[in-house]
XYZ file of C-alpha atoms in Angstrom:
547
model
C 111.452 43.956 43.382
C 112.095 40.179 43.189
C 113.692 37.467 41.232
C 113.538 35.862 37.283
C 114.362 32.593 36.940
C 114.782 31.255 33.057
C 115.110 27.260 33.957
C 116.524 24.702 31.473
C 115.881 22.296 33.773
C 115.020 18.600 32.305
C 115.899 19.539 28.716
C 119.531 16.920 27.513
C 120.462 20.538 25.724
C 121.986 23.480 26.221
C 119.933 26.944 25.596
C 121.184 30.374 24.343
C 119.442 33.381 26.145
C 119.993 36.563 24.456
C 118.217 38.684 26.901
C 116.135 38.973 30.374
C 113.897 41.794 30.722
C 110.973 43.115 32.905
C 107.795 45.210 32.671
C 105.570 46.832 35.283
C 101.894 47.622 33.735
C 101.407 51.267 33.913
C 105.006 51.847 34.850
C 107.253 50.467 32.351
C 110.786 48.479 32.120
C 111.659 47.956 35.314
C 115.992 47.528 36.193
C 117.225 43.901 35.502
C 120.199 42.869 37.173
C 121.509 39.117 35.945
C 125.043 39.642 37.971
C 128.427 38.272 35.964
C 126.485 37.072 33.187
C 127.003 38.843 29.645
C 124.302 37.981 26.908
C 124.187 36.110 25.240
C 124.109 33.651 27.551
C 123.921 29.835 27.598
C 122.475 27.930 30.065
C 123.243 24.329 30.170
C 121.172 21.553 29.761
C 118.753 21.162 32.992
C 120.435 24.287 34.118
C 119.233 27.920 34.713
C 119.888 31.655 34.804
C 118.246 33.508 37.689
C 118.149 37.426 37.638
C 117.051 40.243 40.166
C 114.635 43.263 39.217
C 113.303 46.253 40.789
C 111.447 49.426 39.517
C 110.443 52.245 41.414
C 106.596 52.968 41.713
C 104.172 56.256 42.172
C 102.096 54.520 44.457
C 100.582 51.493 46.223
C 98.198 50.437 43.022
C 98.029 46.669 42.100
C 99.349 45.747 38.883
C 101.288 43.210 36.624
C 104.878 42.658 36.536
C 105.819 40.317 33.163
C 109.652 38.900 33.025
C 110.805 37.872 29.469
C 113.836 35.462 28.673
C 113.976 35.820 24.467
C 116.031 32.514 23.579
C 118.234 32.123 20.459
C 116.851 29.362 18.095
C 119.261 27.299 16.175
C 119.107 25.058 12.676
C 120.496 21.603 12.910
C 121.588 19.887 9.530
C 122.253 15.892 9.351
C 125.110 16.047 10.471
C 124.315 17.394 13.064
C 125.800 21.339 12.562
C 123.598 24.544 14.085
C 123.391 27.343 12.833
C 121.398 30.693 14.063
C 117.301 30.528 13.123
C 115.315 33.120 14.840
C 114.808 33.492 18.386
C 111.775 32.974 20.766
C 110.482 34.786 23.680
C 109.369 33.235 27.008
C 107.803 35.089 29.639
C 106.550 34.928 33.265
C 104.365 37.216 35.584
C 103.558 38.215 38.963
C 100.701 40.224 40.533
C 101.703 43.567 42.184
C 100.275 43.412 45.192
C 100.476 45.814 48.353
C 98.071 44.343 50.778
C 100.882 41.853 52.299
C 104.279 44.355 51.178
C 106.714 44.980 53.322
C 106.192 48.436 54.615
C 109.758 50.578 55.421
C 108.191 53.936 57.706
C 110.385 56.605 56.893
C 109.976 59.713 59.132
C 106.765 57.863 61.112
C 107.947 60.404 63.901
C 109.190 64.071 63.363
C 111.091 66.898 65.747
C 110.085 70.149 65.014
C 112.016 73.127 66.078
C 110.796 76.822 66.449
C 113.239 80.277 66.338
C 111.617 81.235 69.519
C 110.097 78.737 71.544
C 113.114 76.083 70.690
C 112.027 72.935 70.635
C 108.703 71.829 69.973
C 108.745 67.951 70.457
C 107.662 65.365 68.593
C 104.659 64.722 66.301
C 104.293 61.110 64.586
C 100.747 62.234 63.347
C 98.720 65.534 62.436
C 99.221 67.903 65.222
C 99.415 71.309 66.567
C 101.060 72.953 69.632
C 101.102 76.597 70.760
C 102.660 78.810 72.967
C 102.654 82.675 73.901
C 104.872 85.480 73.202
C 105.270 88.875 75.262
C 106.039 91.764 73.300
C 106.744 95.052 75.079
C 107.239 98.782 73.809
C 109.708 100.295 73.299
C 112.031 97.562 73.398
C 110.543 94.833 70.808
C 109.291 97.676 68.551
C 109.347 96.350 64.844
C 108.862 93.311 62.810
C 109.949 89.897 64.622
C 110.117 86.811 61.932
C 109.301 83.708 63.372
C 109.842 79.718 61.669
C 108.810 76.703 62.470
C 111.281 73.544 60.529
C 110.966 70.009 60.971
C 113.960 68.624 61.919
C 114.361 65.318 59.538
C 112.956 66.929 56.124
C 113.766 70.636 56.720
C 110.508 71.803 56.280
C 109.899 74.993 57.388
C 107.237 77.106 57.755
C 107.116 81.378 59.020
C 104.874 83.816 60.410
C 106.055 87.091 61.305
C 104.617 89.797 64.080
C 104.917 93.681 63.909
C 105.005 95.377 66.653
C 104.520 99.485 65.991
C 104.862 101.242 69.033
C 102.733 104.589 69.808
C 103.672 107.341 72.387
C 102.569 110.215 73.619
C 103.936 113.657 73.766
C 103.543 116.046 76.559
C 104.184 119.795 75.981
C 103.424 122.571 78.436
C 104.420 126.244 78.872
C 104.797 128.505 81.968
C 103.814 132.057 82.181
C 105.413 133.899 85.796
C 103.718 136.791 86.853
C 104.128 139.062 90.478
C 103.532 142.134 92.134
C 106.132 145.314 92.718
C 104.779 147.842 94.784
C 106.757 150.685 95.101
C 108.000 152.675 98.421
C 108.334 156.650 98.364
C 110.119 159.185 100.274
C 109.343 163.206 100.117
C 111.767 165.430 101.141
C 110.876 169.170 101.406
C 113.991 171.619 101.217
C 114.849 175.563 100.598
C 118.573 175.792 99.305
C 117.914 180.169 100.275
C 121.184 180.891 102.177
C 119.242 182.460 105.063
C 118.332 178.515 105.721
C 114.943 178.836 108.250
C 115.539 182.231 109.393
C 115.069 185.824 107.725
C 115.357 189.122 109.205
C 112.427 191.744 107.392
C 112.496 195.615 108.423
C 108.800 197.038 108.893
C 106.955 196.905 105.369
C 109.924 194.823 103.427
C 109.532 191.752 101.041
C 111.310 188.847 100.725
C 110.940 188.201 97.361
C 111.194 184.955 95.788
C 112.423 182.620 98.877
C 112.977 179.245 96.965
C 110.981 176.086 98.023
C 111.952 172.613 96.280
C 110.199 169.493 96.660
C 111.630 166.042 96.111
C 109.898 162.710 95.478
C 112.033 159.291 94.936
C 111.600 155.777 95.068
C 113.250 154.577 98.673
C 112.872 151.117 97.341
C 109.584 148.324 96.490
C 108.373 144.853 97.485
C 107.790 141.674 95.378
C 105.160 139.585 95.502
C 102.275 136.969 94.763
C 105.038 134.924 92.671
C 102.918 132.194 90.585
C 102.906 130.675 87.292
C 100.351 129.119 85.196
C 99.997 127.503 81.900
C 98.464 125.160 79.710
C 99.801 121.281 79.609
C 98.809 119.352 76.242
C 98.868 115.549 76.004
C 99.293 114.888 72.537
C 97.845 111.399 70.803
C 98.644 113.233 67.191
C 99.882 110.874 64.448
C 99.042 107.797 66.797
C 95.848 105.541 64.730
C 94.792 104.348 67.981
C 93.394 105.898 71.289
C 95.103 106.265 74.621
C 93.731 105.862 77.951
C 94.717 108.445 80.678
C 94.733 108.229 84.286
C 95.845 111.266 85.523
C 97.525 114.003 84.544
C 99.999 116.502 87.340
C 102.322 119.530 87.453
C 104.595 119.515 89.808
C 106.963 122.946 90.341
C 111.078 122.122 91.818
C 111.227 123.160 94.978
C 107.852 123.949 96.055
C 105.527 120.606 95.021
C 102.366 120.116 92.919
C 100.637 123.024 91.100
C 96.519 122.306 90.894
C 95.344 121.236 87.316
C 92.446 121.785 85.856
C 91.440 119.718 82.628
C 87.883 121.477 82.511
C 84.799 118.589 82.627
C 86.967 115.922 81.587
C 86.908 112.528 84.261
C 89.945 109.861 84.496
C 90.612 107.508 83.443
C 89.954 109.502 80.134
C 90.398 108.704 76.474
C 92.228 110.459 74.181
C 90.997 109.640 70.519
C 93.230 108.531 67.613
C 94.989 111.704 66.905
C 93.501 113.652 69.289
C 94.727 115.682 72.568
C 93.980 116.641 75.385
C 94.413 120.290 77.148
C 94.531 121.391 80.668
C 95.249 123.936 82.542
C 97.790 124.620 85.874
C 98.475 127.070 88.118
C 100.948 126.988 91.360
C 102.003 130.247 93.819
C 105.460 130.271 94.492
C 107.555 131.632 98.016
C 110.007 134.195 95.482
C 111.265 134.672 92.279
C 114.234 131.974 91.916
C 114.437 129.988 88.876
C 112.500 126.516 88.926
C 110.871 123.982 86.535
C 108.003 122.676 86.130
C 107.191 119.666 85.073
C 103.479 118.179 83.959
C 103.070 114.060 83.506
C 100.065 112.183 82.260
C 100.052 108.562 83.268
C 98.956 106.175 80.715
C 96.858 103.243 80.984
C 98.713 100.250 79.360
C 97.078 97.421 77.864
C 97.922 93.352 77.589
C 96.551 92.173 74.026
C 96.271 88.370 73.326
C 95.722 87.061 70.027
C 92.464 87.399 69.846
C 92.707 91.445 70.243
C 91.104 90.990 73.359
C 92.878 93.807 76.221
C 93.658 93.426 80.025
C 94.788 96.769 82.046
C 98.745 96.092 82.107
C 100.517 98.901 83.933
C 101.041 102.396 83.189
C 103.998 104.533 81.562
C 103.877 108.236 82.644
C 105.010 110.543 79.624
C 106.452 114.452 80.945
C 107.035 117.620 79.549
C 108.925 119.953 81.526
C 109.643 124.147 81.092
C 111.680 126.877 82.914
C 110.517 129.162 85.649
C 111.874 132.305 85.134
C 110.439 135.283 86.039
C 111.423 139.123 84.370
C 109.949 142.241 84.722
C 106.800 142.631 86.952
C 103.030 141.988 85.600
C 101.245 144.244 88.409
C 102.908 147.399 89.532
C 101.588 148.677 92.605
C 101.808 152.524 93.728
C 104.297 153.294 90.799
C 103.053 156.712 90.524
C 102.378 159.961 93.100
C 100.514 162.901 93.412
C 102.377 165.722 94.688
C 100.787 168.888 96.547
C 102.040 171.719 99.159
C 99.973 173.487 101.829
C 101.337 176.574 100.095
C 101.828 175.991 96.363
C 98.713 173.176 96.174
C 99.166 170.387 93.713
C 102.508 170.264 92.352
C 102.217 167.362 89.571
C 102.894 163.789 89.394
C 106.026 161.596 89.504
C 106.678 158.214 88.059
C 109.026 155.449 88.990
C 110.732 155.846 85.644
C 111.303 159.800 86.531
C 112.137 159.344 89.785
C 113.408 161.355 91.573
C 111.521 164.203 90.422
C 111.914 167.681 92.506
C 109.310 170.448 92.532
C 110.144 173.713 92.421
C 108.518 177.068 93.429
C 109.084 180.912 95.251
C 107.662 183.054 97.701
C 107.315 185.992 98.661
C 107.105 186.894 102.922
C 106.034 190.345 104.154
C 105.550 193.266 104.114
C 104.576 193.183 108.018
C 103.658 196.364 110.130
C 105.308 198.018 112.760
C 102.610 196.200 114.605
C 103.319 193.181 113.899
C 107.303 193.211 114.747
C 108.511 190.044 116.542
C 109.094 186.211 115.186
C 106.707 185.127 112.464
C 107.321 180.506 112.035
C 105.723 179.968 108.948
C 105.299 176.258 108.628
C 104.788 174.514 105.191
C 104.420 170.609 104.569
C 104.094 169.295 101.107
C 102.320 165.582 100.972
C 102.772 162.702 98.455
C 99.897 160.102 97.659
C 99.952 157.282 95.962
C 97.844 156.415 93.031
C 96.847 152.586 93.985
C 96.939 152.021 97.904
C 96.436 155.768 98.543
C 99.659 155.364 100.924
C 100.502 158.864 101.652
C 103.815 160.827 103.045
C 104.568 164.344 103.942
C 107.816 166.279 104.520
C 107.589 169.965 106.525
C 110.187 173.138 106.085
C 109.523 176.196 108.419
C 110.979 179.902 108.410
C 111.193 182.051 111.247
C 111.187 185.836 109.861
C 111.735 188.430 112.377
C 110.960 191.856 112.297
C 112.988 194.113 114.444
C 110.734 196.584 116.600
C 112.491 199.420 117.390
C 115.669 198.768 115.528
C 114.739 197.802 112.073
C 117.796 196.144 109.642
C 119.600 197.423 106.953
C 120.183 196.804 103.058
C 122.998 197.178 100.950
C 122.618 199.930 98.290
C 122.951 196.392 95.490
C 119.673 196.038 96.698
C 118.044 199.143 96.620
C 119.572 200.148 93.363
C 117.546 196.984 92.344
C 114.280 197.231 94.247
C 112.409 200.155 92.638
C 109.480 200.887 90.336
C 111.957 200.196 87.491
C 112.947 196.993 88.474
C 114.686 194.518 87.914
C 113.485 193.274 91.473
C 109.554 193.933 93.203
C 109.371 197.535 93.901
C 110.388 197.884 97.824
C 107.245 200.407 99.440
C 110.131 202.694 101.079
C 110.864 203.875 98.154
C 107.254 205.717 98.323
C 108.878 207.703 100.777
C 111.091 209.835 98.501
C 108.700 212.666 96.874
C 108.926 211.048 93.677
C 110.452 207.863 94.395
C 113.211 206.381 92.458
C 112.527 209.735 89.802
C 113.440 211.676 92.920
C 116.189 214.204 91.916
C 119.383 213.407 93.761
C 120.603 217.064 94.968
C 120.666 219.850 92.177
C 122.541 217.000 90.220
C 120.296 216.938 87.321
C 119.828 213.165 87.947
C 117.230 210.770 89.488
C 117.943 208.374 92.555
C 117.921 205.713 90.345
C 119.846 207.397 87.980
C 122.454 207.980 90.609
C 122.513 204.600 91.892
C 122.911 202.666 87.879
C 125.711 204.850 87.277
C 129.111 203.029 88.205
C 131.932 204.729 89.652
C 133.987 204.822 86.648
C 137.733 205.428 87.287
C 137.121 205.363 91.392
C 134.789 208.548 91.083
C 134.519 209.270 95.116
C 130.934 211.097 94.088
C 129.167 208.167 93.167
C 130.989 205.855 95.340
C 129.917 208.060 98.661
C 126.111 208.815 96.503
C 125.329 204.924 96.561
C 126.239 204.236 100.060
C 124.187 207.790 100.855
C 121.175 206.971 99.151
C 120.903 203.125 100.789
C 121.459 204.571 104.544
C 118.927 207.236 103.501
C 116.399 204.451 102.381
C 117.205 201.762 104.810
C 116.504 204.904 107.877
C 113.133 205.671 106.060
C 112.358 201.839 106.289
C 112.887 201.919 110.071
C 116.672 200.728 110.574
C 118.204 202.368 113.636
C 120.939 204.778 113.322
C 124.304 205.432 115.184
C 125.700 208.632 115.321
C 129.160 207.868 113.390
C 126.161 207.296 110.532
C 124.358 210.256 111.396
C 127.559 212.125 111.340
C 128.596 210.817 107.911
C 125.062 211.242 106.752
C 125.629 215.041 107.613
C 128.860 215.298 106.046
C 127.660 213.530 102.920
C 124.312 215.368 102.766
C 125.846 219.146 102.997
C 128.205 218.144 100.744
C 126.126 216.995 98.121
C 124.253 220.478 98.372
C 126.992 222.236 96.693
C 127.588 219.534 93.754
C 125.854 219.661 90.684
C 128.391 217.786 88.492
C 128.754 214.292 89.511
C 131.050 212.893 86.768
C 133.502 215.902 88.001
C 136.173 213.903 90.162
C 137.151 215.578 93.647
C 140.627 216.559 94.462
C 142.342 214.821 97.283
C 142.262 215.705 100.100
C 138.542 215.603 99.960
C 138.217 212.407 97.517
C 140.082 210.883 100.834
C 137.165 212.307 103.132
C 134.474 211.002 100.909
C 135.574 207.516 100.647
C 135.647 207.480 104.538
C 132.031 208.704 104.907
C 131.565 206.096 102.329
C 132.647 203.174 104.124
C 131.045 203.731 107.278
C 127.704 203.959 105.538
C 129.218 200.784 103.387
C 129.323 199.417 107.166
C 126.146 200.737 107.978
C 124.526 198.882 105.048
C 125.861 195.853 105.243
C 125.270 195.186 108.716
C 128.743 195.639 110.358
C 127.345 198.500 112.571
C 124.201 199.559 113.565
C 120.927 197.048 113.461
C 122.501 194.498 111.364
C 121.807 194.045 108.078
C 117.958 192.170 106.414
C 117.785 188.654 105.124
C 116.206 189.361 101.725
C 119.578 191.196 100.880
C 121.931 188.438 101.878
C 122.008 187.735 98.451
C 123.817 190.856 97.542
C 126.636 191.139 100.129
C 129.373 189.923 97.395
C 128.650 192.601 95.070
C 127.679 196.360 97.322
C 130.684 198.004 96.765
C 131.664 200.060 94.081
C-alpha cells in the first residue's frame, strides 16, 4: 500500500488528469483511492493531486508497483482558445520489497482445547502435548470420539477410541444323589380260633391249622447327601484369551465343594473362544434345598498405547444352580428273603409290595396213647435282607394236648366230614367201624355216611337222634370218656335203632319226643357241654352240629 502523487508543481498552468491508476507485476490493478476528487480532475498550476493504493498479495515475493496519471492534452489557437487534443500518460514506480515491511503477526500464539482433557495451553510454534485416558469395562464400553480445536481459527482435529468389552460366562449343573436303606419288621401270626392251644384225642389230626407271615417296611434312613457336577468357564465368541486365577464352588449353607479342573495349573489361559471344564463335588449334612454356586476369577489387564499389558485386578464371573434332591440313587436293603423253620423259604418281598404276608397250613397229630400230655410246638419264620444281610425273626407256638385217660369229643359236623369220602382228611377212627364210613347203619339199608349226609328233612327225629348216635359212637372209639346219662342214651338209641329199617318213616309222638331227648344229650356230649369236653380241630364246626 502507499501513496501517488501527480505534481504540477513549477508549471504557470493548470493540468487536466483524467485518471490515476496502479499496477502490481504479477498481481495486477491494485485499488486506487484519490478521496473527494471526481475525474477528470484539474490540478492547478504548481499544484498536485495525491492518491492512496493498496492491493492484496499471495505472498512475500519482490516485485514492481507502476502508478499512472494519464493527463488530458489541449489545442491552443491564437487567440488563445483550447480545445481537447489527445491525452498523455505519466507514470511512476516503486520496488516491492519485504525485507524492511512492516510485519502484523496474526495468531503468533494459539489455545487449543480438547473434549476430554479441556484445555491444552498454548502453542506459538510446532508442538505436541499428550495425556492418558482410563477406559474401564463395562462402563466405557463403545466408541468414545475425541477433538482437538484451536481456539482462534477453529481448527479442529478427531480421533476416536473403541472400547469392545469381552466377558465370560460361567455355567454349571448339580446332580444330588443319597442313600435309603430300608428297616423291616416280621410278624408271625395264626388267625385259627383255638389261638396257641388245641386239644387232639389219641390218633386225631388237626388238619390245616393256618400260619401267616408278614413282612413290612417299619421305616428307612437317608444318607451320604452330596452333589457333583461339571462347572464350564466359557471364553466362546470372545477374539481374545482370558487369564484365570482360580476357579471355586461353594454350596449355601455348608461352604466350598473341592474342584477338580484335571492337569490344568492357575493362573491358566483360556484361548480365544475356548473353555474351560472342571469338575466339583461337595457332601452335604441332609437333603434341604441349597445352591451352589461356582466363580472363576479373572485376571484383568492395564493396556497402554503401545498394547503393552500390566496385571490390573480381577473380576470374578459366577454361575449358580439349585440343590434339590428327589428320589434316592442307592437303595439299601429294599428287598427280603423270607423263610420258616417249618414251611422253609417262603419268597421275597419288596419295598414297593410291602407289606407282603405269607401264607401256609398244617397239619398236627395223630399222637399215641403214649404220647398223651402237652406237645409246644415252636415255629419262627426269619427275614434277611438282600444288601447288609440284616436279619429278623418273629416266633408263634401251639400247645396241643392230648387227654390220657379222658380223650375229647367231636361234633357229628365233623365226622360227617372226616371220612374216606371227604371233603376233609380221612380221621383213622373211622377204621374202627367194619367197613368204615360204608358201614351199614342198623338193618337201614344205608351206610354211616349215608346216614350222616342225609338232612333231617321236615324235623325227622330218626336222623336227627342217627347223627348225634353215630358221632358219640365215633368220638368213644377215638378214646373220649363217657358218662352214664350218654351211655344210657347210647342204649336207648342203639336198641332202638335195631328195630328200624325205614329211616325217612317219621315217629309218632310220644316217641319223636323221646328221641329228640336222647338226641340232645349226645348233642351235649359232642359238643363238649358234658363229658371230656369237646377237640380243638372241631371248633370250627360248633355253629353248624345241629340238625
Amino acid at each position: 500500500a502507499g501513496q501517488i502523487t501527480v505534481s504540477n508543481a513549477g508549471n504557470p498552468i493548470p493540468a487536466t488528469i483524467n485518471s490515476v491508476t496502479d499496477l502490481v507485476s504479477g498481481v495486477g490493478a491494485a485499488t486506487v483511492d484519490c478521496g473527494a476528487v471526481t475525474f477528470p480532475h484539474v490540478i492547478a498550476a504548481g499544484g498536485q493531486l495525491v492518491c492512496t493504493y493498496q492491493s492484496a498479495l499471495p505472498n512475500g515475493s519482490n516485485r514492481t508497483n507502476s502508478a499512472t496519471a494519464t493527463q488530458q492534452l489541449h489545442n491552443y489557437n491564437q487567440n488563445g482558445a483550447a480545445s481537447e487534443g489527445g491525452t498523455k500518460t505519466y507514470s511512476g514506480s516503486a520496488t516491492v520489497d519485504f525485507s524492511s515491511a512492516t510485519i502484523t503477526e496474526v495468531n503468533s500464539s494459539v489455545s487449543v482445547t480438547d473434549t476430554f482433557a479441556g484445555n491444552l495451553g498454548a502453542f506459538s510454534d510446532t508442538g505436541w502435548t499428550s495425556y492418558t485416558r482410563k477406559f474401564e469395562c463395562d462402563e466405557d464400553e463403545g466408541t468414545h470420539n475425541n477433538t482437538a480445536s484451536i481456539v482462534e481459527t477453529g481448527q479442529s482435529d478427531s480421533a476416536s477410541v473403541t472400547v469392545n468389552c469381552y466377558q465370560l460366562a460361567v455355567t454349571k449343573n448339580a446332580q444330588t444323589s443319597f442313600t435309603r436303606t430300608y428297616q423291616w419288621d416280621i410278624l408271625k401270626s395264626s388267625d385259627d380260633p383255638n389261638g396257641h392251644n388245641l386239644t387232639l384225642n389219641v390218633n386225631e389230626i388237626y388238619a390245616n391249622y393256618p400260619y401267616s407271615v408278614t413282612v413290612d417296611v417299619r421305616g428307612f434312613t437317608d444318607s451320604d447327601w452330596a452333589v457333583a457336577g461339571q462347572i464350564t468357564v466359557s471364553n466362546a465368541g470372545n477374539p481374545i484369551p482370558a487369564t484365570i486365577n482360580s476357579v471355586a464352588d461353594l454350596v449355601s449353607g455348608v461352604g466350598a465343594a473341592t474342584v477338580d479342573c484335571g492337569a490344568v495349573t492357575f493362573p491358566h489361559v483360556i484361548a480365544a473362544g475356548g473353555q474351560l471344564v472342571c469338575t466339583y463335588s461337595a457332601d452335604l449334612p441332609d437333603a434341604e434345598g441349597r445352591t451352589n454356586t461356582a466363580t472363576a476369577t479373572q485376571q484383568l489387564f492395564d493396556y497402554d498405547q503401545n498394547g503393552t499389558a500390566t496385571a490390573g485386578g480381577t473380576a470374578d464371573y459366577s454361575g449358580s444352580a439349585n440343590v434339590t434332591f428327589g428320589d434316592p440313587t442307592t437303595i439299601v436293603d429294599e428287598q427280603v428273603s423270607v423263610s420258616d423253620t417249618f414251611a422253609g423259604d417262603l419268597g421275597t418281598c419288596d419295598v414297593d409290595g410291602a407289606p407282603c404276608t405269607f401264607a401256609y397250613d398244617r397239619d398236627f397229630g395223630p399222637f399215641s396213647a403214649a404220647q398223651c400230655g402237652e406237645h409246644r410246638i415252636d415255629n419262627t419264620a426269619t427275614f434277611v435282607t438282600n444288601d447288609t444281610q440284616t436279619s429278623g425273626d418273629s416266633s408263634w407256638f401251639v400247645v396241643i394236648t392230648v387227654p390220657c385217660p379222658t380223650g375229647c369229643t367231636l361234633t357229628q359236623g365233623y365226622w360227617k366230614t372226616h371220612s374216606v369220602h371227604g371233603p376233609a382228611p380221612a380221621d383213622p377212627t373211622w377204621d374202627e367201624l367194619p367197613n368204615g364210613a360204608d358201614t351199614e347203619f342198623f338193618d337201614t339199608g344205608k351206610t354211616w355216611y349215608q346216614v350222616f349226609w342225609t338232612a333231617p328233612k321236615g324235623g325227622n327225629a330218626n336222623y336227627i337222634l342217627a347223627h348225634q348216635y353215630m358221632a358219640a359212637v365215633l368220638n368213644q372209639l377215638a378214646g373220649a370218656a363217657s358218662t352214664p346219662e350218654v351211655d344210657a342214651a347210647l342204649s336207648g338209641a342203639a336198641l332202638y335203632f335195631q328195630g328200624v329199617t325205614n329211616l325217612d318213616q317219621k315217629p309218632p309222638r310220644p316217641l319223636r319226643d323221646q328221641l329228640i331227648s336222647w338226641a340232645a344229650t349226645l348233642a351235649a356230649y359232642n359238643e363238649g357241654d358234658i363229658g371230656p369236653g369237646h377237640c380243638s380241630e372241631d371248633s370250627l364246626g360248633l355253629a353248624n352240629n345241629h340238625d
